[in-house]
Amino acid sequence: MEIIAGLSALKTAADLAKSLWDAAKAGSLRPDEFSGRIAEVYDYIIDSKEAVLGASEQLARLVDENGRLKTYVFHHSVNWRTLADGTQDGPFCPTCVSEGFDMRLALNDVADQTGDEMHFRCLKSHVARGEGRDPHYRIPRQLIPPDRYFIRS
């Protein structure tokens, strides 16, 4: 939205400059009005510059966030971070990743971990005002490195 405000201010400055030019050519502009009109044009140009700089900063933040999110893949209901060597690290809470921080899932200590699937939960509560249940994730055992959680098979 900042870029729209900046372009609008720049258009207003251009329109004022054109009317100032036309008035100066026609001789209808008094010398005491000139500096005030130039200051008004300058103010609009400064407003547009600030808006464009704000939009540029926002774009840089979005590019950084996009790059960070591209390092994640989503499968088996959780996020996995893709490492430089192509392997995957995880599992990470998908809600936390979407909120901008990495939260590795923890073993659900009340679930039976002896089957083909391992049971995980996020250590951060995602339930508002005590309503509902926190998400529970089941992930095939073969996706979890054997020494990650020190579970005996």
Coordinates of N, CA and C in Angstrom, one line a residue:
M1 N 0.8 -1.2 0.0 CA 0.0 0.0 0.0 C 0.9 1.3 0.0
E2 N 2.1 1.2 0.6 CA 3.0 2.3 0.6 C 3.3 2.8 -0.8
I3 N 3.5 1.9 -1.7 CA 3.9 2.3 -3.0 C 2.8 3.0 -3.7
I4 N 1.6 2.7 -3.5 CA 0.4 3.4 -4.1 C 0.4 4.8 -3.5
A5 N 0.6 5.0 -2.2 CA 0.6 6.3 -1.6 C 1.8 7.1 -2.2
G6 N 3.0 6.5 -2.4 CA 4.1 7.2 -3.0 C 3.9 7.6 -4.4
L7 N 3.2 6.8 -5.2 CA 2.9 7.1 -6.6 C 1.9 8.2 -6.6
S8 N 0.9 8.2 -5.7 CA -0.1 9.2 -5.7 C 0.5 10.6 -5.3
A9 N 1.5 10.6 -4.4 CA 2.1 11.8 -4.0 C 3.0 12.4 -5.1
L10 N 3.6 11.4 -5.8 CA 4.5 11.9 -7.0 C 3.6 12.4 -8.1
K11 N 2.4 11.8 -8.4 CA 1.5 12.4 -9.4 C 1.0 13.8 -9.0
T12 N 0.7 13.9 -7.7 CA 0.3 15.3 -7.2 C 1.4 16.3 -7.4
A13 N 2.6 15.9 -7.1 CA 3.8 16.8 -7.2 C 3.9 17.2 -8.7
A14 N 3.8 16.2 -9.6 CA 3.9 16.5 -11.0 C 2.8 17.4 -11.5
D15 N 1.6 17.2 -11.0 CA 0.5 18.1 -11.4 C 0.7 19.5 -10.9
L16 N 1.2 19.6 -9.7 CA 1.4 20.9 -9.1 C 2.6 21.6 -9.9
A17 N 3.6 20.9 -10.2 CA 4.7 21.5 -11.0 C 4.2 21.9 -12.4
K18 N 3.4 21.1 -13.0 CA 2.8 21.5 -14.3 C 2.0 22.8 -14.2
S19 N 1.1 22.9 -13.2 CA 0.3 24.1 -13.0 C 1.2 25.3 -12.7
L20 N 2.2 25.0 -11.9 CA 3.2 26.1 -11.6 C 3.9 26.6 -12.8
W21 N 4.3 25.7 -13.7 CA 4.9 26.0 -15.0 C 4.0 26.8 -15.9
D22 N 2.7 26.3 -16.0 CA 1.8 27.0 -16.8 C 1.5 28.4 -16.3
A23 N 1.4 28.5 -15.0 CA 1.1 29.9 -14.4 C 2.3 30.8 -14.6
A24 N 3.5 30.3 -14.5 CA 4.7 31.1 -14.7 C 4.8 31.6 -16.2
K25 N 4.4 30.7 -17.1 CA 4.4 31.0 -18.6 C 3.4 32.1 -18.9
A26 N 2.2 31.9 -18.2 CA 1.1 32.9 -18.5 C 1.3 34.2 -17.8
G27 N 2.2 34.2 -16.8 CA 2.5 35.5 -16.1 C 1.5 35.7 -15.0
S28 N 0.7 34.7 -14.6 CA -0.4 34.9 -13.6 C 0.1 34.5 -12.2
L29 N 1.4 34.1 -12.1 CA 1.9 33.7 -10.8 C 2.7 34.8 -10.2
R30 N 2.3 35.2 -9.0 CA 3.0 36.3 -8.3 C 4.3 35.8 -7.7
P31 N 5.3 36.6 -7.7 CA 6.6 36.1 -7.1 C 6.5 35.6 -5.7
D32 N 5.6 36.2 -4.9 CA 5.5 35.8 -3.5 C 4.8 34.4 -3.3
E33 N 4.1 34.0 -4.4 CA 3.4 32.6 -4.4 C 4.4 31.5 -4.8
F34 N 5.4 31.9 -5.5 CA 6.3 30.9 -6.2 C 7.0 30.0 -5.1
S35 N 7.6 30.6 -4.1 CA 8.3 29.8 -3.1 C 7.4 28.9 -2.3
G36 N 6.2 29.3 -2.0 CA 5.2 28.4 -1.3 C 4.8 27.3 -2.2
R37 N 4.6 27.5 -3.5 CA 4.2 26.4 -4.4 C 5.3 25.4 -4.6
I38 N 6.5 25.9 -4.7 CA 7.7 25.1 -4.8 C 7.9 24.2 -3.6
A39 N 7.6 24.8 -2.4 CA 7.7 24.0 -1.2 C 6.7 22.9 -1.1
E40 N 5.5 23.2 -1.6 CA 4.4 22.2 -1.7 C 4.8 21.0 -2.6
V41 N 5.4 21.3 -3.8 CA 5.8 20.3 -4.7 C 6.9 19.5 -4.0
Y42 N 7.8 20.1 -3.3 CA 8.9 19.5 -2.6 C 8.4 18.5 -1.6
D43 N 7.4 19.0 -0.8 CA 6.8 18.1 0.2 C 6.2 16.8 -0.4
Y44 N 5.5 17.0 -1.5 CA 4.9 15.8 -2.1 C 6.0 14.8 -2.6
I45 N 7.1 15.4 -3.1 CA 8.2 14.5 -3.6 C 8.9 13.8 -2.4
I46 N 9.0 14.5 -1.3 CA 9.6 13.8 -0.1 C 8.7 12.7 0.4
D47 N 7.3 13.0 0.4 CA 6.4 11.9 0.8 C 6.5 10.7 -0.1
S48 N 6.6 10.9 -1.4 CA 6.7 9.8 -2.3 C 8.1 9.1 -2.1
K49 N 9.1 9.8 -1.8 CA 10.4 9.1 -1.6 C 10.3 8.3 -0.3
E50 N 9.7 8.8 0.8 CA 9.6 8.0 2.0 C 8.7 6.7 1.8
A51 N 7.7 6.9 1.0 CA 6.8 5.7 0.7 C 7.5 4.7 -0.1
V52 N 8.3 5.1 -1.1 CA 9.1 4.1 -1.9 C 10.1 3.4 -1.1
L53 N 10.8 4.2 -0.2 CA 11.8 3.6 0.7 C 11.2 2.5 1.6
G54 N 10.0 2.9 2.2 CA 9.3 1.9 3.0 C 8.9 0.7 2.3
A55 N 8.4 0.9 1.0 CA 8.0 -0.3 0.2 C 9.3 -1.1 -0.1
S56 N 10.4 -0.5 -0.4 CA 11.6 -1.2 -0.7 C 12.1 -2.0 0.5
E57 N 12.0 -1.5 1.7 CA 12.3 -2.3 2.9 C 11.4 -3.4 3.1
Q58 N 10.1 -3.2 2.9 CA 9.1 -4.3 3.0 C 9.4 -5.4 2.0
L59 N 9.8 -5.0 0.8 CA 10.1 -6.0 -0.3 C 11.3 -6.8 0.1
A60 N 12.3 -6.2 0.7 CA 13.5 -6.9 1.1 C 13.2 -7.9 2.2
R61 N 12.3 -7.5 3.2 CA 11.9 -8.4 4.2 C 11.2 -9.6 3.6
L62 N 10.3 -9.4 2.7 CA 9.5 -10.4 2.0 C 10.4 -11.4 1.2
V63 N 11.4 -10.8 0.6 CA 12.4 -11.7 -0.2 C 13.1 -12.6 0.8
D64 N 13.6 -12.0 1.9 CA 14.3 -12.8 2.9 C 13.4 -13.9 3.5
E65 N 12.1 -13.6 3.8 CA 11.2 -14.6 4.3 C 10.9 -15.6 3.3
N66 N 10.8 -15.3 2.0 CA 10.5 -16.2 1.0 C 11.7 -17.2 0.8
G67 N 12.9 -16.7 0.9 CA 14.1 -17.5 0.8 C 14.2 -18.5 2.0
R68 N 13.8 -18.0 3.2 CA 13.8 -18.9 4.4 C 12.7 -20.0 4.2
L69 N 11.5 -19.6 3.7 CA 10.5 -20.6 3.6 C 10.8 -21.6 2.5
K70 N 11.5 -21.2 1.5 CA 11.9 -22.2 0.4 C 12.8 -23.3 0.9
T71 N 13.4 -23.1 2.1 CA 14.3 -24.2 2.6 C 13.5 -25.2 3.3
Y72 N 12.2 -25.1 3.4 CA 11.3 -26.1 4.1 C 10.5 -26.8 3.0
V73 N 10.2 -28.1 3.3 CA 9.3 -28.9 2.6 C 8.3 -29.4 3.6
F74 N 7.1 -29.6 3.1 CA 6.0 -30.1 3.9 C 5.6 -31.5 3.5
H75 N 5.7 -32.5 4.3 CA 5.2 -33.8 4.1 C 5.0 -34.5 5.4
H76 N 4.1 -35.5 5.4 CA 3.7 -36.3 6.6 C 3.3 -35.3 7.7
S77 N 2.5 -34.3 7.3 CA 1.8 -33.3 8.1 C 2.8 -32.4 8.9
V78 N 4.1 -32.4 8.6 CA 5.0 -31.5 9.3 C 6.0 -30.9 8.3
N79 N 6.8 -29.9 8.8 CA 7.8 -29.3 8.0 C 9.2 -29.9 8.2
W80 N 9.9 -30.0 7.1 CA 11.3 -30.5 7.2 C 12.2 -29.5 6.5
R81 N 13.3 -29.2 7.1 CA 14.3 -28.2 6.6 C 15.2 -28.9 5.6
T82 N 15.3 -28.4 4.4 CA 16.2 -29.0 3.5 C 17.6 -28.4 3.7
L83 N 18.6 -29.2 3.9 CA 19.9 -28.8 4.2 C 20.7 -28.6 2.9
A84 N 21.9 -28.0 3.0 CA 22.7 -27.7 1.8 C 23.1 -29.0 1.0
D85 N 23.2 -30.1 1.8 CA 23.6 -31.4 1.1 C 22.4 -32.1 0.5
G86 N 21.2 -31.5 0.7 CA 20.0 -32.2 0.1 C 19.2 -33.0 1.1
T87 N 19.8 -33.3 2.3 CA 19.1 -34.1 3.3 C 18.1 -33.2 4.0
Q88 N 17.2 -33.9 4.7 CA 16.2 -33.2 5.4 C 16.3 -33.3 6.9
D89 N 16.2 -32.2 7.6 CA 16.3 -32.1 9.0 C 14.9 -31.8 9.6
G90 N 14.5 -32.5 10.6 CA 13.1 -32.2 11.2 C 12.7 -33.3 12.1
P91 N 11.5 -33.3 12.5 CA 10.4 -32.6 12.0 C 10.2 -31.2 12.8
F92 N 9.6 -30.2 12.1 CA 9.4 -28.9 12.7 C 7.9 -28.7 12.7
C93 N 7.4 -27.9 13.6 CA 6.0 -27.6 13.7 C 5.6 -26.7 12.6
P94 N 4.6 -27.1 11.8 CA 4.2 -26.3 10.6 C 3.6 -25.0 11.0
T95 N 2.9 -24.9 12.1 CA 2.3 -23.7 12.6 C 3.4 -22.7 13.0
C96 N 4.3 -23.2 13.7 CA 5.4 -22.3 14.1 C 6.2 -21.8 13.0
V97 N 6.5 -22.7 12.0 CA 7.3 -22.3 10.8 C 6.5 -21.2 10.0
S98 N 5.2 -21.3 9.9 CA 4.4 -20.3 9.2 C 4.4 -19.0 10.0
E99 N 4.6 -19.0 11.3 CA 4.7 -17.8 12.1 C 6.1 -17.2 12.1
G100 N 7.0 -17.9 11.5 CA 8.3 -17.3 11.3 C 9.4 -17.8 12.2
F101 N 9.2 -18.8 13.0 CA 10.3 -19.4 13.8 C 10.3 -20.9 13.8
D102 N 11.5 -21.4 14.0 CA 11.7 -22.9 14.0 C 11.4 -23.5 15.3
M103 N 10.5 -24.4 15.4 CA 10.2 -25.1 16.6 C 10.2 -26.6 16.3
R104 N 11.3 -27.3 16.7 CA 11.4 -28.7 16.5 C 10.4 -29.4 17.3
L105 N 9.7 -30.4 16.7 CA 8.7 -31.1 17.5 C 9.3 -32.0 18.5
A106 N 8.6 -32.2 19.6 CA 9.1 -33.1 20.7 C 8.3 -34.4 20.7
L107 N 8.9 -35.4 21.2 CA 8.1 -36.7 21.3 C 7.0 -36.5 22.3
N108 N 5.8 -37.0 21.9 CA 4.7 -37.0 22.8 C 4.9 -38.1 23.8
D109 N 5.2 -37.6 25.0 CA 5.6 -38.5 26.1 C 4.5 -39.4 26.6
V110 N 3.2 -39.2 26.2 CA 2.1 -40.1 26.7 C 1.7 -41.1 25.7
A111 N 2.3 -41.0 24.5 CA 2.0 -41.9 23.4 C 2.9 -43.1 23.4
D112 N 2.4 -44.2 22.8 CA 3.2 -45.4 22.7 C 4.2 -45.2 21.5
Q113 N 5.5 -45.3 21.7 CA 6.5 -45.0 20.6 C 7.1 -46.3 20.1
T114 N 6.4 -47.4 20.3 CA 7.0 -48.7 19.9 C 6.6 -49.2 18.5
G115 N 5.6 -48.5 17.9 CA 5.1 -49.0 16.6 C 5.9 -48.5 15.4
D116 N 5.2 -48.5 14.3 CA 5.8 -48.1 13.0 C 5.8 -46.6 12.9
E117 N 5.0 -45.9 13.7 CA 5.0 -44.4 13.7 C 5.4 -43.9 15.0
M118 N 6.0 -42.7 15.0 CA 6.4 -42.0 16.2 C 5.4 -40.9 16.4
H119 N 5.1 -40.5 17.6 CA 4.1 -39.5 17.9 C 4.8 -38.3 18.5
F120 N 4.5 -37.1 17.9 CA 5.1 -35.8 18.2 C 4.1 -34.8 18.6
R121 N 4.6 -33.8 19.3 CA 3.8 -32.6 19.6 C 4.7 -31.4 19.6
C122 N 4.1 -30.2 19.5 CA 4.8 -28.9 19.6 C 4.9 -28.5 21.0
L123 N 6.0 -28.0 21.5 CA 6.1 -27.6 22.8 C 5.4 -26.2 23.1
K124 N 5.1 -25.5 22.0 CA 4.4 -24.3 22.2 C 2.9 -24.6 22.0
S125 N 2.1 -24.0 22.9 CA 0.6 -24.3 22.7 C 0.0 -23.4 21.6
H126 N -0.8 -24.1 20.8 CA -1.4 -23.4 19.7 C -2.9 -23.3 19.9
V127 N -3.3 -23.5 21.1 CA -4.8 -23.5 21.4 C -5.1 -22.2 22.1
A128 N -6.1 -21.5 21.6 CA -6.5 -20.2 22.2 C -7.4 -20.4 23.4
R129 N -7.2 -19.7 24.5 CA -8.0 -19.7 25.7 C -8.5 -21.1 26.1
G130 N -7.6 -22.1 26.0 CA -7.9 -23.4 26.5 C -9.0 -24.2 25.7
E131 N -9.3 -23.7 24.5 CA -10.3 -24.4 23.7 C -9.7 -25.3 22.7
G132 N -10.2 -26.4 22.5 CA -9.7 -27.4 21.5 C -8.5 -28.2 22.0
R133 N -7.8 -28.7 21.1 CA -6.6 -29.5 21.4 C -5.4 -29.1 20.6
D134 N -4.2 -29.2 21.2 CA -3.0 -29.0 20.4 C -2.8 -30.1 19.4
P135 N -2.2 -29.8 18.3 CA -2.1 -30.8 17.2 C -1.1 -31.9 17.7
H136 N -1.4 -33.1 17.2 CA -0.6 -34.3 17.4 C -0.1 -34.8 16.1
Y137 N 1.1 -35.1 15.9 CA 1.7 -35.5 14.6 C 2.2 -37.0 14.7
R138 N 1.8 -37.8 13.7 CA 2.4 -39.2 13.6 C 3.2 -39.2 12.4
I139 N 4.5 -39.7 12.6 CA 5.4 -39.7 11.5 C 6.0 -41.1 11.4
P140 N 6.2 -41.6 10.2 CA 6.8 -42.9 10.1 C 8.2 -43.0 10.7
R141 N 8.4 -44.0 11.4 CA 9.7 -44.2 12.2 C 10.9 -44.0 11.2
Q142 N 10.8 -44.5 10.0 CA 12.0 -44.5 9.1 C 12.4 -43.1 8.7
L143 N 11.6 -42.1 8.9 CA 11.9 -40.7 8.6 C 12.7 -40.1 9.7
I144 N 12.7 -40.6 10.8 CA 13.4 -40.0 12.0 C 14.8 -40.7 12.2
P145 N 15.8 -39.9 12.2 CA 17.2 -40.5 12.5 C 17.1 -41.3 13.8
P146 N 17.7 -42.4 13.8 CA 17.6 -43.3 15.0 C 18.2 -42.7 16.2
D147 N 19.2 -41.9 16.2 CA 19.8 -41.3 17.4 C 19.2 -40.0 17.8
R148 N 18.2 -39.5 17.0 CA 17.6 -38.1 17.3 C 17.0 -38.1 18.7
Y149 N 16.1 -39.1 19.0 CA 15.4 -39.0 20.2 C 15.7 -40.1 21.2
F150 N 16.7 -40.8 20.9 CA 17.2 -41.9 21.8 C 16.1 -42.9 22.2
I151 N 15.4 -43.3 21.2 CA 14.3 -44.3 21.4 C 14.8 -45.7 21.0
R152 N 14.5 -46.6 21.8 CA 14.9 -48.0 21.5 C 13.8 -48.6 20.6
S153 N 14.3 -49.3 19.6 CA 13.3 -49.9 18.6 C 12.8 -51.2 19.1

